[in-house]
Each structure stands twice: as structure tokens, then as C-alpha cells.
Tab-separated table of C-alpha atoms in Angstrom:
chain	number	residue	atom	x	y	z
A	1	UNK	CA	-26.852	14.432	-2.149
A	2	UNK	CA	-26.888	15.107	1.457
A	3	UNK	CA	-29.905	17.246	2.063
A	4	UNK	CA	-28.272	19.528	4.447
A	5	UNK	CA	-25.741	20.840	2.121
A	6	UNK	CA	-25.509	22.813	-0.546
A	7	UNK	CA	-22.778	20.722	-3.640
A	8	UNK	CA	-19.869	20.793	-2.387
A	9	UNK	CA	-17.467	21.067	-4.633
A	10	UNK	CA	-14.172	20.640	-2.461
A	11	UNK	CA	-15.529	16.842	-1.674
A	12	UNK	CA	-16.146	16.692	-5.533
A	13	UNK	CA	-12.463	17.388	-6.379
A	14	UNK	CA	-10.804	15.705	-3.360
A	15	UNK	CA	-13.341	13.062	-5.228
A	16	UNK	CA	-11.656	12.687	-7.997
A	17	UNK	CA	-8.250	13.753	-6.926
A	18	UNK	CA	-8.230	11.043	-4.824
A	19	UNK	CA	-9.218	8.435	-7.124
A	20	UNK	CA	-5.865	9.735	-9.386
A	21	UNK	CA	-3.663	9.830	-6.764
A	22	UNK	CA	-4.547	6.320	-6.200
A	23	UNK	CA	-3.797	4.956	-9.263
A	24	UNK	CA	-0.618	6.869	-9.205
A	25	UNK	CA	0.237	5.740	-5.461
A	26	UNK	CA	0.021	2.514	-6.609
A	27	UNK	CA	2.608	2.562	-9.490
A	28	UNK	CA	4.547	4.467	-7.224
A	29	UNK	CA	4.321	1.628	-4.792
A	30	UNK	CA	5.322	-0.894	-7.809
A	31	UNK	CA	8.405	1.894	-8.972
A	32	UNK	CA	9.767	1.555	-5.523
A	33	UNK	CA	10.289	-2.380	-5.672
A	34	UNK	CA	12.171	-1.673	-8.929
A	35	UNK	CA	14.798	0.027	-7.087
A	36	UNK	CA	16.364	-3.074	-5.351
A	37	UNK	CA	17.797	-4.478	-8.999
A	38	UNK	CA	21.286	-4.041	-10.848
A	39	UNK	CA	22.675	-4.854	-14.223
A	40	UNK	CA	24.938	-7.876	-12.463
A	41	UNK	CA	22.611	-10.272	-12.531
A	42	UNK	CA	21.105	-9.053	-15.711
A	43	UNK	CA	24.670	-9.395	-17.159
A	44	UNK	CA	24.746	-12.441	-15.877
A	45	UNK	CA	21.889	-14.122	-17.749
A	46	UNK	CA	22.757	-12.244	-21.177
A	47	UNK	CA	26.370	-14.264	-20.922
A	48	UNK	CA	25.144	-17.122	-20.365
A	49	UNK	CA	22.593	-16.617	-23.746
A	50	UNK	CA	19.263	-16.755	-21.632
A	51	UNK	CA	18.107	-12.816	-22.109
A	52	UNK	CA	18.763	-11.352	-26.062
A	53	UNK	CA	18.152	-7.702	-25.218
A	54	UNK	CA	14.944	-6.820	-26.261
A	55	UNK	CA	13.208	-5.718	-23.337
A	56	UNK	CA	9.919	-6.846	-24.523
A	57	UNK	CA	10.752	-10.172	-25.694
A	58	UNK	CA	13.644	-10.596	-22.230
A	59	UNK	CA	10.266	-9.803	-19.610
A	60	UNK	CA	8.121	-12.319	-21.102
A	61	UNK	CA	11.021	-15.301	-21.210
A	62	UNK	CA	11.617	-14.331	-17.687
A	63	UNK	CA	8.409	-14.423	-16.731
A	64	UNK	CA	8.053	-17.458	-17.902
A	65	UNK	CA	10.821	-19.217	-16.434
A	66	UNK	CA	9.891	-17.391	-12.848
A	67	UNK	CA	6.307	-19.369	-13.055
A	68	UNK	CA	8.438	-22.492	-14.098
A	69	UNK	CA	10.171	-22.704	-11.015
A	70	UNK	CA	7.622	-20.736	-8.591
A	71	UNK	CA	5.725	-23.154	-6.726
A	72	UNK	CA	9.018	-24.564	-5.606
A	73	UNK	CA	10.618	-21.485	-4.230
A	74	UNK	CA	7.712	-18.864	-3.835
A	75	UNK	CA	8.472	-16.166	-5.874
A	76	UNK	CA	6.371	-15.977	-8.451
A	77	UNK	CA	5.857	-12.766	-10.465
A	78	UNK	CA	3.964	-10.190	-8.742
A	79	UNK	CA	1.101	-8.641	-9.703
A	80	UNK	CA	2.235	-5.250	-9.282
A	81	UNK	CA	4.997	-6.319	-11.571
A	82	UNK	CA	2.442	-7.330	-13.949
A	83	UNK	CA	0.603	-3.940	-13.553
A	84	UNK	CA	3.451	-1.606	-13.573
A	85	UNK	CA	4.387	-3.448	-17.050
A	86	UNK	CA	1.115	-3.122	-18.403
A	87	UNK	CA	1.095	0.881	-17.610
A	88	UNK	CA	4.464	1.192	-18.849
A	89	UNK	CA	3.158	0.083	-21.939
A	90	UNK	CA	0.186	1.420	-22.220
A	91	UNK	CA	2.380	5.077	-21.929
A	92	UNK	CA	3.552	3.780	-25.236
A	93	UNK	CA	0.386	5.466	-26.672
A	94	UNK	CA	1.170	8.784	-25.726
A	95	UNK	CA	4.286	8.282	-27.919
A	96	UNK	CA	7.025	8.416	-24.784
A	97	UNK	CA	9.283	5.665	-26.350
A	98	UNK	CA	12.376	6.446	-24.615
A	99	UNK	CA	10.614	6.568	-21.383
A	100	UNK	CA	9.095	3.079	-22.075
A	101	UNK	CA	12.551	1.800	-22.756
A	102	UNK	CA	14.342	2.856	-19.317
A	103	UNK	CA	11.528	1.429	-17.777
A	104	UNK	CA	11.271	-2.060	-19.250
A	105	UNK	CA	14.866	-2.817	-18.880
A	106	UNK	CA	14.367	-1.378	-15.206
A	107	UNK	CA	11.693	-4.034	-15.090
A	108	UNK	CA	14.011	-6.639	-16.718
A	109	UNK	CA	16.575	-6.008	-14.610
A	110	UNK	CA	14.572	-6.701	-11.342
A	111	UNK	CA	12.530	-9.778	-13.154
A	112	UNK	CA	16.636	-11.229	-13.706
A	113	UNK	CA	17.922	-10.298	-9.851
A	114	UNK	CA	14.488	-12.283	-9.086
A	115	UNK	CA	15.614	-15.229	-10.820
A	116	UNK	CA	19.397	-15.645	-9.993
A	117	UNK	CA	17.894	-15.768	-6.015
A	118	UNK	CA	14.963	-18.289	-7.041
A	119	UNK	CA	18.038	-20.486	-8.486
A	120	UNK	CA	20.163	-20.215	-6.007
A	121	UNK	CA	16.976	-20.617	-3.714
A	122	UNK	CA	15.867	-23.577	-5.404
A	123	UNK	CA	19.591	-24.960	-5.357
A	124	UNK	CA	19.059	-24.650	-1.335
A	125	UNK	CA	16.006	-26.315	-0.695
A	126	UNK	CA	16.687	-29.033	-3.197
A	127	UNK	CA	20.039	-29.631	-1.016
A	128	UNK	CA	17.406	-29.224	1.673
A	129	UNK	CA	14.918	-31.701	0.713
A	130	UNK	CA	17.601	-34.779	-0.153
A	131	UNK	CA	18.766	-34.318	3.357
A	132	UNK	CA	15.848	-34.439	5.204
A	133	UNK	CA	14.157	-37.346	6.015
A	134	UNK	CA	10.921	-36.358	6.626
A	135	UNK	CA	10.449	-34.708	3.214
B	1	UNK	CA	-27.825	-8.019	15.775
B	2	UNK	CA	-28.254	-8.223	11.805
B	3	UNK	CA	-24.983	-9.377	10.747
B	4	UNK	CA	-25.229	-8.252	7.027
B	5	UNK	CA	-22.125	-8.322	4.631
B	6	UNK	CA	-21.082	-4.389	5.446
B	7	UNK	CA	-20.936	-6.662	8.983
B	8	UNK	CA	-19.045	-9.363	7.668
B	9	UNK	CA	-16.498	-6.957	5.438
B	10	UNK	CA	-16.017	-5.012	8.939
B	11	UNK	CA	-15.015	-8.108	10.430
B	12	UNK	CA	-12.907	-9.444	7.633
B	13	UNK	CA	-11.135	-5.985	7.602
B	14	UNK	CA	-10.092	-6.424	11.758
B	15	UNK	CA	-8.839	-9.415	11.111
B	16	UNK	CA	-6.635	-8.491	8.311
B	17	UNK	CA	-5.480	-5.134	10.432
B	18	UNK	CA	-4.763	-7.855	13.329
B	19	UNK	CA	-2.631	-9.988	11.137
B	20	UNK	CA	-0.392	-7.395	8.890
B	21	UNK	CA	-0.224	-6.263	12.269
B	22	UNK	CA	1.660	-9.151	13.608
B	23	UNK	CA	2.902	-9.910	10.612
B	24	UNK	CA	4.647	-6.527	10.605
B	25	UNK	CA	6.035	-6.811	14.282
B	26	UNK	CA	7.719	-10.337	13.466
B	27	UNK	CA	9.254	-9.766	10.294
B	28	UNK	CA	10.654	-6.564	11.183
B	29	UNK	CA	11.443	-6.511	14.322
B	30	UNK	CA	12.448	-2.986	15.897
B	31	UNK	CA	12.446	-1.300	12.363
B	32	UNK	CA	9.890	1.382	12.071
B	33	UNK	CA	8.572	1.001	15.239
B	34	UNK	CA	6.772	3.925	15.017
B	35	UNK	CA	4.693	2.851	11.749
B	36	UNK	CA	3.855	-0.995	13.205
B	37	UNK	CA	2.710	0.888	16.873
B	38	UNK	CA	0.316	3.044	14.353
B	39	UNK	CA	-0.608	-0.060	12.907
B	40	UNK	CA	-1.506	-1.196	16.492
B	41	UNK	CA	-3.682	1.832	17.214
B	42	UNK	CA	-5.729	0.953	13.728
B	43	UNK	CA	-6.140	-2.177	15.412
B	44	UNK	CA	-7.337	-0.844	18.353
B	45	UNK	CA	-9.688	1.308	16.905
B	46	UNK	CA	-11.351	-1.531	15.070
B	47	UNK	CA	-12.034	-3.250	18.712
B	48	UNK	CA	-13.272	0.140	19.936
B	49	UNK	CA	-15.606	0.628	17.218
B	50	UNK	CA	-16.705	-3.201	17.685
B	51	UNK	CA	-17.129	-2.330	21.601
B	52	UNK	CA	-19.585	0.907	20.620
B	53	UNK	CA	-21.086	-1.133	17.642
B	54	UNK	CA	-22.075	-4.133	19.777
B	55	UNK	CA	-23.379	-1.637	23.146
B	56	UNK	CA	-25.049	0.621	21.356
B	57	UNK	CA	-25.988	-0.533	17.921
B	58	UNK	CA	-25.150	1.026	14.114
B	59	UNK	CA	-27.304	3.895	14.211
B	60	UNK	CA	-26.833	4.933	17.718
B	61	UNK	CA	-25.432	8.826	17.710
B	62	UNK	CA	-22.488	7.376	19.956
B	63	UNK	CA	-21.326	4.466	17.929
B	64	UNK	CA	-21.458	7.548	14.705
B	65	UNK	CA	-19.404	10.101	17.020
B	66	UNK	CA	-17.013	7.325	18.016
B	67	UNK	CA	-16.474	6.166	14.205
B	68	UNK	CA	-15.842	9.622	12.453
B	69	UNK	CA	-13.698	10.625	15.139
B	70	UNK	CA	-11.356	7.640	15.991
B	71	UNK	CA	-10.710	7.855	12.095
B	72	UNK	CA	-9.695	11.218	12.036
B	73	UNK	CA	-7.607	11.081	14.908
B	74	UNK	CA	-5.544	7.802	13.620
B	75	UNK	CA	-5.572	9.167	10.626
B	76	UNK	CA	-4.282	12.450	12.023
B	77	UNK	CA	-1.596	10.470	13.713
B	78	UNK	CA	-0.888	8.763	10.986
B	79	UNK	CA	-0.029	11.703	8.916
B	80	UNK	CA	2.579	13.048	12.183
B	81	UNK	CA	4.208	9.686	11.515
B	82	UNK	CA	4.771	10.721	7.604
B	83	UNK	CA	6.424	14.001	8.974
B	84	UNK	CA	8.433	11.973	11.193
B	85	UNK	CA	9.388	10.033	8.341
B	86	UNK	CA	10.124	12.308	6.177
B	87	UNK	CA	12.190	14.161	8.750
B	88	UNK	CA	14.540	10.880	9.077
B	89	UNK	CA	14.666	9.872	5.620
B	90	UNK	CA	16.217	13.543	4.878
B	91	UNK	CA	18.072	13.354	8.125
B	92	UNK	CA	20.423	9.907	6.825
B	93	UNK	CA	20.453	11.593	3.523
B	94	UNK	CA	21.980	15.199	5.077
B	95	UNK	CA	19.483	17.355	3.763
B	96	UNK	CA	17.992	19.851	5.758
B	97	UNK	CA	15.351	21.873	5.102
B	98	UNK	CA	14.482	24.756	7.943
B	99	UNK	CA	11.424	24.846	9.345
B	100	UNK	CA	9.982	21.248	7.780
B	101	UNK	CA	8.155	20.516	11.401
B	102	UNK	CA	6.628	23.536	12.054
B	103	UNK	CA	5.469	24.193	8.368
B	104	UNK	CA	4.117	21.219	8.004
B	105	UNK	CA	1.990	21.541	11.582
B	106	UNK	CA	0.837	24.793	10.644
B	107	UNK	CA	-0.365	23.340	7.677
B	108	UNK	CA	-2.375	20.590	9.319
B	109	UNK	CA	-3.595	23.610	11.941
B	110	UNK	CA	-4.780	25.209	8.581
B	111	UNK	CA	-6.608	22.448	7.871
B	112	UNK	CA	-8.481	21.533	11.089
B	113	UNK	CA	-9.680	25.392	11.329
B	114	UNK	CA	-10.620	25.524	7.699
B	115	UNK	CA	-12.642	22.094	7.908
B	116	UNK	CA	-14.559	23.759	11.286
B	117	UNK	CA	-15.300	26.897	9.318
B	118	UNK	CA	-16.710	24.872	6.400
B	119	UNK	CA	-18.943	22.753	8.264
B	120	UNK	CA	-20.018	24.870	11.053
B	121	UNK	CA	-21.660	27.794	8.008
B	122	UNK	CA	-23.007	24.837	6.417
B	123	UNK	CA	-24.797	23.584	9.181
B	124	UNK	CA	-26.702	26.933	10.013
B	125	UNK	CA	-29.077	25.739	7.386
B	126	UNK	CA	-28.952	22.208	8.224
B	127	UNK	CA	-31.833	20.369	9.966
B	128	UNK	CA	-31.528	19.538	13.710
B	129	UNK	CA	-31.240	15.775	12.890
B	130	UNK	CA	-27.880	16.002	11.616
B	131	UNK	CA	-25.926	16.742	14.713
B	132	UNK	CA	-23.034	18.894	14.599
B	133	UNK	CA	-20.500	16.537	16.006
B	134	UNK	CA	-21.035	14.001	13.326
B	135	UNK	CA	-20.815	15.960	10.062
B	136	UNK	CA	-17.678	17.890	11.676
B	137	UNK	CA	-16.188	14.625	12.346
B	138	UNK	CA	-16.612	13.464	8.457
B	139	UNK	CA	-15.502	16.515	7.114
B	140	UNK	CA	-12.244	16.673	9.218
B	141	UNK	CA	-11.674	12.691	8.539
B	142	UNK	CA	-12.045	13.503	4.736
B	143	UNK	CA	-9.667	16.923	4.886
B	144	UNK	CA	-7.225	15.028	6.746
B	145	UNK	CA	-7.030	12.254	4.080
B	146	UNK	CA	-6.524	14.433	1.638
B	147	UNK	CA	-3.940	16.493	3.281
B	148	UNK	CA	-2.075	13.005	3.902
B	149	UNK	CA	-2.700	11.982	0.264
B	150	UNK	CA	-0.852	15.037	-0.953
B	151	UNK	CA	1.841	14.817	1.811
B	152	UNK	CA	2.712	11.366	0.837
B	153	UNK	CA	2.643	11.967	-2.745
B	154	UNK	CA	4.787	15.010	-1.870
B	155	UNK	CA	7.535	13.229	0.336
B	156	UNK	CA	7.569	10.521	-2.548
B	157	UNK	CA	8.323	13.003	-5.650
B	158	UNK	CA	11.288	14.917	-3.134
B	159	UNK	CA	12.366	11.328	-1.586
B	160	UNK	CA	13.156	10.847	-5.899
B	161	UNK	CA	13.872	13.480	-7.252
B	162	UNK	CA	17.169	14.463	-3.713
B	163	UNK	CA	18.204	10.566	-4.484
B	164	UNK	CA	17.119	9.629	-1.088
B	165	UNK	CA	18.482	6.185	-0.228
B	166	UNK	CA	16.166	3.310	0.754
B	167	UNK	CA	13.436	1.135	-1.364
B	168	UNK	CA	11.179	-0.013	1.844
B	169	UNK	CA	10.813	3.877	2.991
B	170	UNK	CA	9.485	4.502	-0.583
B	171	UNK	CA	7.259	1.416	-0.256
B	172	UNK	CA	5.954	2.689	3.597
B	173	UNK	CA	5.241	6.021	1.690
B	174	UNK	CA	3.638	4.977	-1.010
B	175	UNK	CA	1.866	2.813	1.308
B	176	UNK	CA	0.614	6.258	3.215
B	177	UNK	CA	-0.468	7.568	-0.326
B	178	UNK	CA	-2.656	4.661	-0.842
B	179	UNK	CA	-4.118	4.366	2.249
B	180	UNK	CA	-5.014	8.368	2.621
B	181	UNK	CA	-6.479	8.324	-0.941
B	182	UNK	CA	-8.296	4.863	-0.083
B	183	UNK	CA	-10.103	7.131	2.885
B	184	UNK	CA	-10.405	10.152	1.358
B	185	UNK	CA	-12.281	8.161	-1.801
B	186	UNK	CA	-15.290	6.705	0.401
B	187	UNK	CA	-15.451	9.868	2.592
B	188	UNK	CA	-15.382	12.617	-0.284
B	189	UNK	CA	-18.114	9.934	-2.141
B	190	UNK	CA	-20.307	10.117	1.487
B	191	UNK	CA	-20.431	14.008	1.362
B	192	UNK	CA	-21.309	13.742	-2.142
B	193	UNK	CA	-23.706	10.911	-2.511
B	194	UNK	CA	-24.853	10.258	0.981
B	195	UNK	CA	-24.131	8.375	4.034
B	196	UNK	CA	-25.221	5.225	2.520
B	197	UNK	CA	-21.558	5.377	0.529
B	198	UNK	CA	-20.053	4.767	4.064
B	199	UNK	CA	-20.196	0.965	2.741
B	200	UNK	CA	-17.496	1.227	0.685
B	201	UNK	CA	-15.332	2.175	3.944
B	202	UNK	CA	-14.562	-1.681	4.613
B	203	UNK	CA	-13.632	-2.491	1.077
B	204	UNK	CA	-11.360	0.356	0.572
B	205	UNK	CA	-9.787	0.017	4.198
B	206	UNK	CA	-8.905	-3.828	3.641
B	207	UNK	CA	-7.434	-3.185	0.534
B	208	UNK	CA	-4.735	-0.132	1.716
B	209	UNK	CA	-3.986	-2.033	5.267
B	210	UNK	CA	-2.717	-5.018	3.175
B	211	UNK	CA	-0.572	-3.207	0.837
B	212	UNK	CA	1.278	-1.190	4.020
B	213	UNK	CA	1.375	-4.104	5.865
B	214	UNK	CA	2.985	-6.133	3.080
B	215	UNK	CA	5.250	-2.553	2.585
B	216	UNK	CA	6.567	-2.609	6.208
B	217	UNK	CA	7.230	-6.378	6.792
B	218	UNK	CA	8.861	-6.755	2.994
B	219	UNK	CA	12.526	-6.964	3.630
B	220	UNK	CA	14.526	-3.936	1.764
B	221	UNK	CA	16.231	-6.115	-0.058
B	222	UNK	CA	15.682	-9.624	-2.095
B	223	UNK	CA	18.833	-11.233	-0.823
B	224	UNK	CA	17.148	-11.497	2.454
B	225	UNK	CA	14.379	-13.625	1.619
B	226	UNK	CA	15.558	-17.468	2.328
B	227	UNK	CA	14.406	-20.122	1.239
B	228	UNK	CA	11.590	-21.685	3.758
B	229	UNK	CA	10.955	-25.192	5.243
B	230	UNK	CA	6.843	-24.467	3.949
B	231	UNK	CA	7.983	-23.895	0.211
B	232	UNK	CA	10.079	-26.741	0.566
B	233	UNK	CA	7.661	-28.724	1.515
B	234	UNK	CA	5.629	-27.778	-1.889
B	235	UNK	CA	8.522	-28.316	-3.764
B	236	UNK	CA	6.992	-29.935	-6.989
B	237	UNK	CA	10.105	-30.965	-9.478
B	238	UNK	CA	7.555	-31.725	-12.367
B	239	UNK	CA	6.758	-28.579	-12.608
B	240	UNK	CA	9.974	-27.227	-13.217
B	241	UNK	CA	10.044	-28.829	-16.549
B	242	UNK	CA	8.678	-26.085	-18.728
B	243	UNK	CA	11.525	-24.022	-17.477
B	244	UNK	CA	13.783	-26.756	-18.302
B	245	UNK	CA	12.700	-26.572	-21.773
B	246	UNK	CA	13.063	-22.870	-21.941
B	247	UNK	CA	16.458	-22.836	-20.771
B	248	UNK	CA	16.994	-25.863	-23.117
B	249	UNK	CA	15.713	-24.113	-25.982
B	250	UNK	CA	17.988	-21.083	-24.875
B	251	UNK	CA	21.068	-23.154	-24.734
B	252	UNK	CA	20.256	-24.351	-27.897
């Protein structure tokens, strides 16, 4: 303790407040990148046979493919995607199932829009690489 | 000089404020000018604290002074830049709410006298060592953290819940919220514990200037990003082939 002060409990519970808000700042941070994805491409993969609909079972397959083809188009899966999955399911404790849901098909949705651009990215540079010369 | 790792942290962390920095000027270009020229004051801070550090040494009263108060003041600035934000984010989504500005300056008003009063009854019992300027300084820096911490988290529930457009003005926010709670953490734990917590400073400081720099120069959305001649350069085909299989084993 600071020996010219009595406790202080205002520092104590900006403290701790603090250290919540942080944690909850950063899945905030990781809700907001969610926002960018739509059902097209998501639609897109699920006709062509790739996704089945279980959000569970359609994040890891599209995880996996996304570390397939990341070191040639860098995008690989973020680790706030990572983290914002785990907390989603760790909520599944406190019983909010429906909740859980929205949010892993939120989180499917953005892993698929990731994937139709790292195709069509890797579709580029491959075009890219057998014309130049120097590659 | 004894360059010791808080030493080496403080020198990793003006480094990383000079790149995201940069980073955040050339990526964006004239987009949120306001946040990247608050990014350059951080920057300048750092060299001013390095100037003081270096001429006077670490436990010289003017290189303390200096470092509570530069803080408080960016940090100050920082949180008239999440007004302003707020103020434009409601502004393209036609929602006005009457007297926003002045509420929220009376607010941060409220706050600087309230810190004052707290420190300056305090510090009729304190011993002479502990000069005035100093703990005022700390106390303000960590009152004005938190007051940013709950104004970001704030502007980030209403930019939600009014269907405000935009995903990077959420990121920049959320940005604020981690950076004000990333000071307010190591300041609270130095009124609590002691001055000797002021080491966690660096660690916490590199950590939130990364994540708003990476929020400001991200683009808002994916279909910007573009394939580059670097990654194309990496390009590794054999490594595509356990996505090959997956797909193959999809297909079938």
C-alpha cells in the first residue's frame, strides 16, 4: 500500500472494473469483425456440399480449410476468432443455448465470406505467379 | 544509464506506437484523421518522456511530473476524440441527442474537480516526500481512464443497440475501451499496491496500441484486402493439399 494513503477503495473497484471491462472490450472488439459477413457466401458453400449446417461441426471444417490454404494468401484464422469462439462456448455453461446458436452461425458465416475471398485470392496470385517471371 | 528490461519494454513499446502509427497513416489514408493525429501525439509523448528520461534520469521529480501528466493529458484528448466520434457516428446515422457535447464535458469537468478534491484531503496527512504534483497527476491519469473505459463501453452498447452503421467505428471504439481499461489497470494497481506496479505500464500500453492500430488501418470491409506481391511470393502449393483432401472428401 502506498503509505500516504489511507485504502482506497475507488482505485480498488476501478481495479477490478477495469480488468472486466477488458475482457469484455475485447470480445467486443472480436463482435465487431463479425459484422462484415452475410449468408451469400455461406449459401454458397452449403450448395456446393462443403458446410452441413451444424455450426459446430461447419467452424471447425472451415477452419481447417482456411489453415490449408493460409500461407499462400495470408488469411489465416484469427485469434480473436479463435477467442470469441471459445467464449461463445464457454456461455454454453450458463445454459444460453439459443444465444450460442446465433452466435456460431454469425461466426460461420464470417469464417465462409473469409474463404470465398482466400479462393478467389488464391485464384489471383496463382494467375499471378505463372505470369511472372521472377517468381 | 541502467538499461534494465522496464527499459527495454519502454523502448519496444515506442517503437510499436511509431509503427501502428505509420502503419495507420498509409493504409488509411485521410480516414479518421483525427484518431491517427492522436496516435501521433502518443508518439510524441513517448520521445518526450525519452527526452526527460535521458536529461534527468528515472527518479528525477521532473521526468515523474512529465510522465503522469503527458498521460493524462493524451489520454484526456483521447477521450474528446471518443465524443467526437460518437458525435459523427450518430450524426450519418440521424440521431440526435440534445446536449451530447456539453453533457459529456461537464462530466469530464466532474471528474477533474472530483479527482483534485480526493487527492488534495488525502495528502494533508501525507509525508512531504510525496509531492503534490505527482500523486495529483496519477490520480487524474487513473480517473480519466476510467471515465474513457466507461465512455467507450457506453458509445459501443448505444452504437448496437440504434443499429449504427459501420464495423471499423465499432473496432476504433472498442479499441478506446481496451486501451482506457489497459491504463486504468496498471494505474488503479499503483494506488493500490505501490509505485513499483508502474512496471506493468509498458506491457499493458504495447498490448492496447497494437490492437487500435490494427483497428484503424483494418479496411471496413474484407473485399478490400488484395491479394499481395509478399504472399505471393510465399505461395507454397504443397501445402494446400490438406485442403484438397478436405474438399475431396466433401465432394465425395
Amino acid at each position: 500500500m502506498m503509505q500516504h494513503q489511507a485504502f482506497d477503495w475507488v482505485s480498488v473497484a476501478i481495479f477490478v472494473g477495469s480488468a472486466l471491462v477488458l475482457l469484455a472490450a475485447i470480445l467486443a472488439y472480436a463482435y465487431s469483425h463479425l459484422l462484415a459477413a452475410d449468408a451469400e457466401s455461406l449459401a454458397q458453400l452449403r450448395a456446393e456440399g462443403l458446410l452441413t449446417g451444424d455450426p459446430q461441426r461447419d467452424f471447425r471444417t472451415l477452419n481447417q480449410l482456411l489453415s490449408g490454404i493460409a500461407p499462400a494468401v495470408s488469411m489465416r484464422t484469427e485469434y480473436w476468432v479463435l477467442f470469441y469462439a471459445a467464449a461463445v462456448r464457454l456461455t454454453t455453461v450458463f445454459g444460453a443455448r439459443a444465444w450460442v446458436e446465433v452466435q456460431m452461425r454469425r461466426l460461420v458465416s464470417h469464417q465462409a465470406l473469409r474463404y470465398c475471398y482466400a479462393q478467389s485470392s488464391l485464384a489471383a496470385m496463382s494467375a499471378y505467379s505463372s505470369d511472372s517471371p521472377d517468381f | 544509464m541502467h538499461w534494465s528490461l522496464g527499459f527495454l519494454l519502454f523502448a519496444a513499446g515506442t517503437v510499436v506506437k511509431f509503427a501502428a502509427c505509420v502503419y495507420a497513416f498509409i493504409r488509411t489514408r485521410m480516414k479518421y484523421l483525427s484518431v491517427k493525429i492522436w496516435f501521433a501525439l502518443l508518439f510524441a509523448q513517448d520521445l518526450l518522456y525519452w527526452f526527460f528520461l535521458l536529461k534527468f534520469g528515472p527518479n528525477s521529480y521532473a521526468y515523474a511530473v512529465v510522465y503522469f501528466w503527458a498521460d493524462f493529458i493524451t489520454l484526456f484528448l483521447g477521450l474528446i476524440i471518443v465524443i467526437r466520434l460518437a458525435e459523427t457516428s450518430f450524426r450519418k446515422a440521424q440521431i440526435q441527442i440534445p446536449y451530447f457535447r456539453a453533457g459529456a464535458m461537464a462530466i469530464l469537468g466532474g471528474i477533474g474537480v472530483l479527482s483534485f478534491v480526493a487527492t488534495f484531503q488525502k495528502l494533508a496527512v501525507a509525508p512531504h516526500h510525496v509531492h503534490a504534483l505527482i500523486v495529483l497527476g496519477n490520480k487524474l491519469e487513473q480517473n480519466a481512464a476510467a471515465a474513457g473505459m466507461l465512455a467507450s463501453v457506453l458509445l459501443f452498447i448505444a452504437l448496437t443497440v440504434l443499429l449504427v452503421p459501420g464495423a471499423r467505428v465499432r473496432r476504433i471504439v472498442a479499441g478506446f475501451a481496451i486501451l482506457y481499461s489497459c491504463s486504468a489497470l496498471p494505474m488503479s494497481a499503483v494506488q493500490i499496491f505501490g509505485f513499483q506496479m508502474a512496471n506493468l505500464v509498458p506491457w499493458f500500453a504495447m498490448f492496447d496500441l497494437a490492437f487500435l492500430g490494427y483497428a484503424i488501418s483494418e479496411p471496413e470491409n474484407l473485399d478490400q484486402l488484395r491479394p499481395r506481391k509478399l504472399a505471393a511470393r510465399r505461395f507454397q502449393p504443397h501445402r494446400l493439399e490438406p485442403a484438397r483432401e478436405l474438399l475431396g472428401k466433401a465432394g465425395a
